[in-house]
mmCIF file with all atom_site columns, C-alpha atoms in Angstrom:
data_model
loop_
_atom_site.group_PDB
_atom_site.id
_atom_site.type_symbol
_atom_site.label_atom_id
_atom_site.label_alt_id
_atom_site.label_comp_id
_atom_site.label_asym_id
_atom_site.label_entity_id
_atom_site.label_seq_id
_atom_site.pdbx_PDB_ins_code
_atom_site.Cartn_x
_atom_site.Cartn_y
_atom_site.Cartn_z
_atom_site.occupancy
_atom_site.B_iso_or_equiv
_atom_site.pdbx_formal_charge
_atom_site.auth_seq_id
_atom_site.auth_comp_id
_atom_site.auth_asym_id
_atom_site.auth_atom_id
_atom_site.pdbx_PDB_model_num
ATOM 1  C CA . MET A 1 1  ? 212.762 187.189 -35.854 1.00 65.00 ? 1  MET A CA 1
ATOM 2  C CA . ALA A 1 2  ? 210.891 183.751 -35.467 1.00 65.00 ? 2  ALA A CA 1
ATOM 3  C CA . HIS A 1 3  ? 209.291 182.558 -38.446 1.00 69.00 ? 3  HIS A CA 1
ATOM 4  C CA . LYS A 1 4  ? 205.520 182.234 -36.809 1.00 65.00 ? 4  LYS A CA 1
ATOM 5  C CA . LYS A 1 5  ? 202.687 183.454 -38.594 1.00 63.00 ? 5  LYS A CA 1
ATOM 6  C CA . GLY A 1 6  ? 199.878 185.621 -36.326 1.00 62.00 ? 6  GLY A CA 1
ATOM 7  C CA . ALA A 1 7  ? 197.737 183.634 -33.983 1.00 63.00 ? 7  ALA A CA 1
ATOM 8  C CA . SER A 1 8  ? 194.822 183.010 -36.471 1.00 63.00 ? 8  SER A CA 1
ATOM 9  C CA . SER A 1 9  ? 196.408 182.323 -39.719 1.00 65.00 ? 9  SER A CA 1
ATOM 10 C CA . SER A 1 10 ? 196.384 179.147 -41.160 1.00 69.00 ? 10 SER A CA 1
ATOM 11 C CA . ARG A 1 11 ? 198.971 177.260 -43.273 1.00 75.00 ? 11 ARG A CA 1
ATOM 12 C CA . ASN A 1 12 ? 196.666 174.572 -44.133 1.00 76.00 ? 12 ASN A CA 1
ATOM 13 C CA . GLY A 1 13 ? 194.254 176.461 -46.242 1.00 78.00 ? 13 GLY A CA 1
ATOM 14 C CA . ARG A 1 14 ? 194.720 175.091 -49.489 1.00 86.00 ? 14 ARG A CA 1
ATOM 15 C CA . ASP A 1 15 ? 192.030 172.313 -50.956 1.00 88.00 ? 15 ASP A CA 1
ATOM 16 C CA . SER A 1 16 ? 192.327 169.454 -53.365 1.00 89.00 ? 16 SER A CA 1
ATOM 17 C CA . LYS A 1 17 ? 190.480 169.157 -56.731 1.00 91.00 ? 17 LYS A CA 1
ATOM 18 C CA . ALA A 1 18 ? 187.317 167.319 -57.024 1.00 92.00 ? 18 ALA A CA 1
ATOM 19 C CA . GLN A 1 19 ? 187.835 163.816 -57.950 1.00 93.00 ? 19 GLN A CA 1
ATOM 20 C CA . ARG A 1 20 ? 185.167 163.893 -61.265 1.00 95.00 ? 20 ARG A CA 1
ATOM 21 C CA . LEU A 1 21 ? 183.487 160.625 -60.166 1.00 97.00 ? 21 LEU A CA 1
ATOM 22 C CA . GLY A 1 22 ? 180.264 159.195 -61.735 1.00 97.00 ? 22 GLY A CA 1
ATOM 23 C CA . VAL A 1 23 ? 178.685 157.544 -65.056 1.00 97.00 ? 23 VAL A CA 1
ATOM 24 C CA . LYS A 1 24 ? 180.252 158.891 -67.897 1.00 97.00 ? 24 LYS A CA 1
ATOM 25 C CA . ARG A 1 25 ? 178.498 157.339 -70.382 1.00 97.00 ? 25 ARG A CA 1
ATOM 26 C CA . TYR A 1 26 ? 174.784 156.129 -69.872 1.00 97.00 ? 26 TYR A CA 1
ATOM 27 C CA . GLY A 1 27 ? 172.500 153.112 -70.915 1.00 95.00 ? 27 GLY A CA 1
ATOM 28 C CA . GLY A 1 28 ? 171.959 153.113 -74.736 1.00 95.00 ? 28 GLY A CA 1
ATOM 29 C CA . GLN A 1 29 ? 174.733 155.277 -75.787 1.00 96.00 ? 29 GLN A CA 1
ATOM 30 C CA . LEU A 1 30 ? 177.324 154.078 -78.185 1.00 96.00 ? 30 LEU A CA 1
ATOM 31 C CA . VAL A 1 31 ? 180.959 153.707 -77.221 1.00 97.00 ? 31 VAL A CA 1
ATOM 32 C CA . ASN A 1 32 ? 184.145 152.878 -78.723 1.00 96.00 ? 32 ASN A CA 1
ATOM 33 C CA . ALA A 1 33 ? 186.515 150.467 -77.162 1.00 96.00 ? 33 ALA A CA 1
ATOM 34 C CA . GLY A 1 34 ? 188.566 152.373 -74.587 1.00 96.00 ? 34 GLY A CA 1
ATOM 35 C CA . GLU A 1 35 ? 186.193 154.723 -73.647 1.00 97.00 ? 35 GLU A CA 1
ATOM 36 C CA . ILE A 1 36 ? 185.524 155.193 -69.616 1.00 98.00 ? 36 ILE A CA 1
ATOM 37 C CA . ILE A 1 37 ? 181.839 154.218 -68.659 1.00 98.00 ? 37 ILE A CA 1
ATOM 38 C CA . VAL A 1 38 ? 181.976 154.577 -65.092 1.00 98.00 ? 38 VAL A CA 1
ATOM 39 C CA . ARG A 1 39 ? 184.853 156.141 -62.669 1.00 98.00 ? 39 ARG A CA 1
ATOM 40 C CA . GLN A 1 40 ? 183.895 155.124 -59.120 1.00 97.00 ? 40 GLN A CA 1
ATOM 41 C CA . ARG A 1 41 ? 185.648 154.180 -55.738 1.00 96.00 ? 41 ARG A CA 1
ATOM 42 C CA . GLY A 1 42 ? 184.624 150.735 -54.882 1.00 96.00 ? 42 GLY A CA 1
ATOM 43 C CA . THR A 1 43 ? 182.566 148.344 -57.173 1.00 95.00 ? 43 THR A CA 1
ATOM 44 C CA . HIS A 1 44 ? 179.446 150.173 -57.169 1.00 97.00 ? 44 HIS A CA 1
ATOM 45 C CA . PHE A 1 45 ? 178.954 148.861 -60.670 1.00 97.00 ? 45 PHE A CA 1
ATOM 46 C CA . HIS A 1 46 ? 180.727 145.552 -61.644 1.00 97.00 ? 46 HIS A CA 1
ATOM 47 C CA . PRO A 1 47 ? 182.001 144.762 -65.164 1.00 97.00 ? 47 PRO A CA 1
ATOM 48 C CA . GLY A 1 48 ? 179.825 142.723 -67.389 1.00 97.00 ? 48 GLY A CA 1
ATOM 49 C CA . ASP A 1 49 ? 180.447 141.629 -71.156 1.00 96.00 ? 49 ASP A CA 1
ATOM 50 C CA . GLY A 1 50 ? 182.717 143.573 -72.895 1.00 97.00 ? 50 GLY A CA 1
ATOM 51 C CA . VAL A 1 51 ? 183.695 146.030 -70.234 1.00 97.00 ? 51 VAL A CA 1
ATOM 52 C CA . GLY A 1 52 ? 186.904 145.978 -68.022 1.00 97.00 ? 52 GLY A CA 1
ATOM 53 C CA . ARG A 1 53 ? 187.975 147.158 -64.688 1.00 98.00 ? 53 ARG A CA 1
ATOM 54 C CA . GLY A 1 54 ? 190.991 149.638 -64.278 1.00 97.00 ? 54 GLY A CA 1
ATOM 55 C CA . GLY A 1 55 ? 193.151 149.481 -60.716 1.00 96.00 ? 55 GLY A CA 1
ATOM 56 C CA . ASP A 1 56 ? 190.842 152.249 -59.400 1.00 96.00 ? 56 ASP A CA 1
ATOM 57 C CA . ASP A 1 57 ? 187.936 150.640 -60.191 1.00 97.00 ? 57 ASP A CA 1
ATOM 58 C CA . THR A 1 58 ? 187.235 152.484 -63.343 1.00 98.00 ? 58 THR A CA 1
ATOM 59 C CA . LEU A 1 59 ? 184.861 150.569 -65.927 1.00 98.00 ? 59 LEU A CA 1
ATOM 60 C CA . PHE A 1 60 ? 186.156 150.948 -69.547 1.00 98.00 ? 60 PHE A CA 1
ATOM 61 C CA . ALA A 1 61 ? 184.696 149.688 -72.713 1.00 97.00 ? 61 ALA A CA 1
ATOM 62 C CA . LEU A 1 62 ? 186.585 146.679 -74.063 1.00 97.00 ? 62 LEU A CA 1
ATOM 63 C CA . ILE A 1 63 ? 184.734 146.562 -77.342 1.00 96.00 ? 63 ILE A CA 1
ATOM 64 C CA . GLY A 1 64 ? 182.678 148.918 -79.499 1.00 96.00 ? 64 GLY A CA 1
ATOM 65 C CA . GLY A 1 65 ? 178.767 148.891 -79.099 1.00 97.00 ? 65 GLY A CA 1
ATOM 66 C CA . LYS A 1 66 ? 175.829 149.929 -76.692 1.00 97.00 ? 66 LYS A CA 1
ATOM 67 C CA . VAL A 1 67 ? 176.080 150.540 -72.802 1.00 97.00 ? 67 VAL A CA 1
ATOM 68 C CA . THR A 1 68 ? 173.483 148.238 -71.160 1.00 97.00 ? 68 THR A CA 1
ATOM 69 C CA . PHE A 1 69 ? 173.019 148.665 -67.146 1.00 97.00 ? 69 PHE A CA 1
ATOM 70 C CA . GLY A 1 70 ? 171.494 145.593 -65.720 1.00 97.00 ? 70 GLY A CA 1
ATOM 71 C CA . ARG A 1 71 ? 172.142 142.713 -63.060 1.00 96.00 ? 71 ARG A CA 1
ATOM 72 C CA . LEU A 1 72 ? 174.614 140.047 -63.236 1.00 94.00 ? 72 LEU A CA 1
ATOM 73 C CA . ARG A 1 73 ? 174.774 137.360 -60.425 1.00 95.00 ? 73 ARG A CA 1
ATOM 74 C CA . GLY A 1 74 ? 172.720 139.594 -58.016 1.00 96.00 ? 74 GLY A CA 1
ATOM 75 C CA . ARG A 1 75 ? 174.958 142.594 -58.738 1.00 96.00 ? 75 ARG A CA 1
ATOM 76 C CA . ARG A 1 76 ? 174.580 146.005 -60.492 1.00 97.00 ? 76 ARG A CA 1
ATOM 77 C CA . ALA A 1 77 ? 176.677 145.568 -63.536 1.00 97.00 ? 77 ALA A CA 1
ATOM 78 C CA . VAL A 1 78 ? 177.521 147.454 -66.992 1.00 97.00 ? 78 VAL A CA 1
ATOM 79 C CA . SER A 1 79 ? 177.790 145.337 -70.239 1.00 97.00 ? 79 SER A CA 1
ATOM 80 C CA . ILE A 1 80 ? 178.423 146.104 -73.873 1.00 97.00 ? 80 ILE A CA 1
ATOM 81 C CA . THR A 1 81 ? 176.122 144.972 -76.403 1.00 96.00 ? 81 THR A CA 1
ATOM 82 C CA . PRO A 1 82 ? 178.433 144.716 -79.559 1.00 93.00 ? 82 PRO A CA 1
ATOM 83 C CA . GLY A 1 83 ? 177.294 146.397 -82.868 1.00 82.00 ? 83 GLY A CA 1
ATOM 84 C CA . GLU A 1 84 ? 177.880 149.718 -84.385 1.00 71.00 ? 84 GLU A CA 1
ATOM 85 C CA . SER A 1 85 ? 180.552 151.689 -82.590 1.00 64.00 ? 85 SER A CA 1
ATOM 86 C CA . ALA A 1 86 ? 179.964 155.604 -82.231 1.00 64.00 ? 86 ALA A CA 1
ATOM 87 C CA . GLU A 1 87 ? 182.979 156.496 -84.318 1.00 67.00 ? 87 GLU A CA 1
ATOM 88 C CA . PRO A 1 88 ? 181.828 158.374 -87.551 1.00 69.00 ? 88 PRO A CA 1
ATOM 89 C CA . PRO A 1 89 ? 182.531 156.671 -91.195 1.00 62.00 ? 89 PRO A CA 1
ATOM 90 C CA . ALA A 1 90 ? 185.489 158.201 -92.577 1.00 65.00 ? 90 ALA A CA 1
#
């Protein structure tokens, strides 16, 4: 017997998971160092002060403080204003 399915069946009927992109921490929120701020494809937002950019253009906090969205050299940028971090006192 041939290993062929019926005329209308599809061998390609699987779907990939969504990528869960977007802003994860909004302006005014407190973050700790290492927390992801924006997951994105391409540089929709650029890194500002206290923010790093990963290989997949993810923006993350380098220092603890308050997230601020603004403009840097005419581009939309995300910065961290240093101060108290989001970690509760132990």
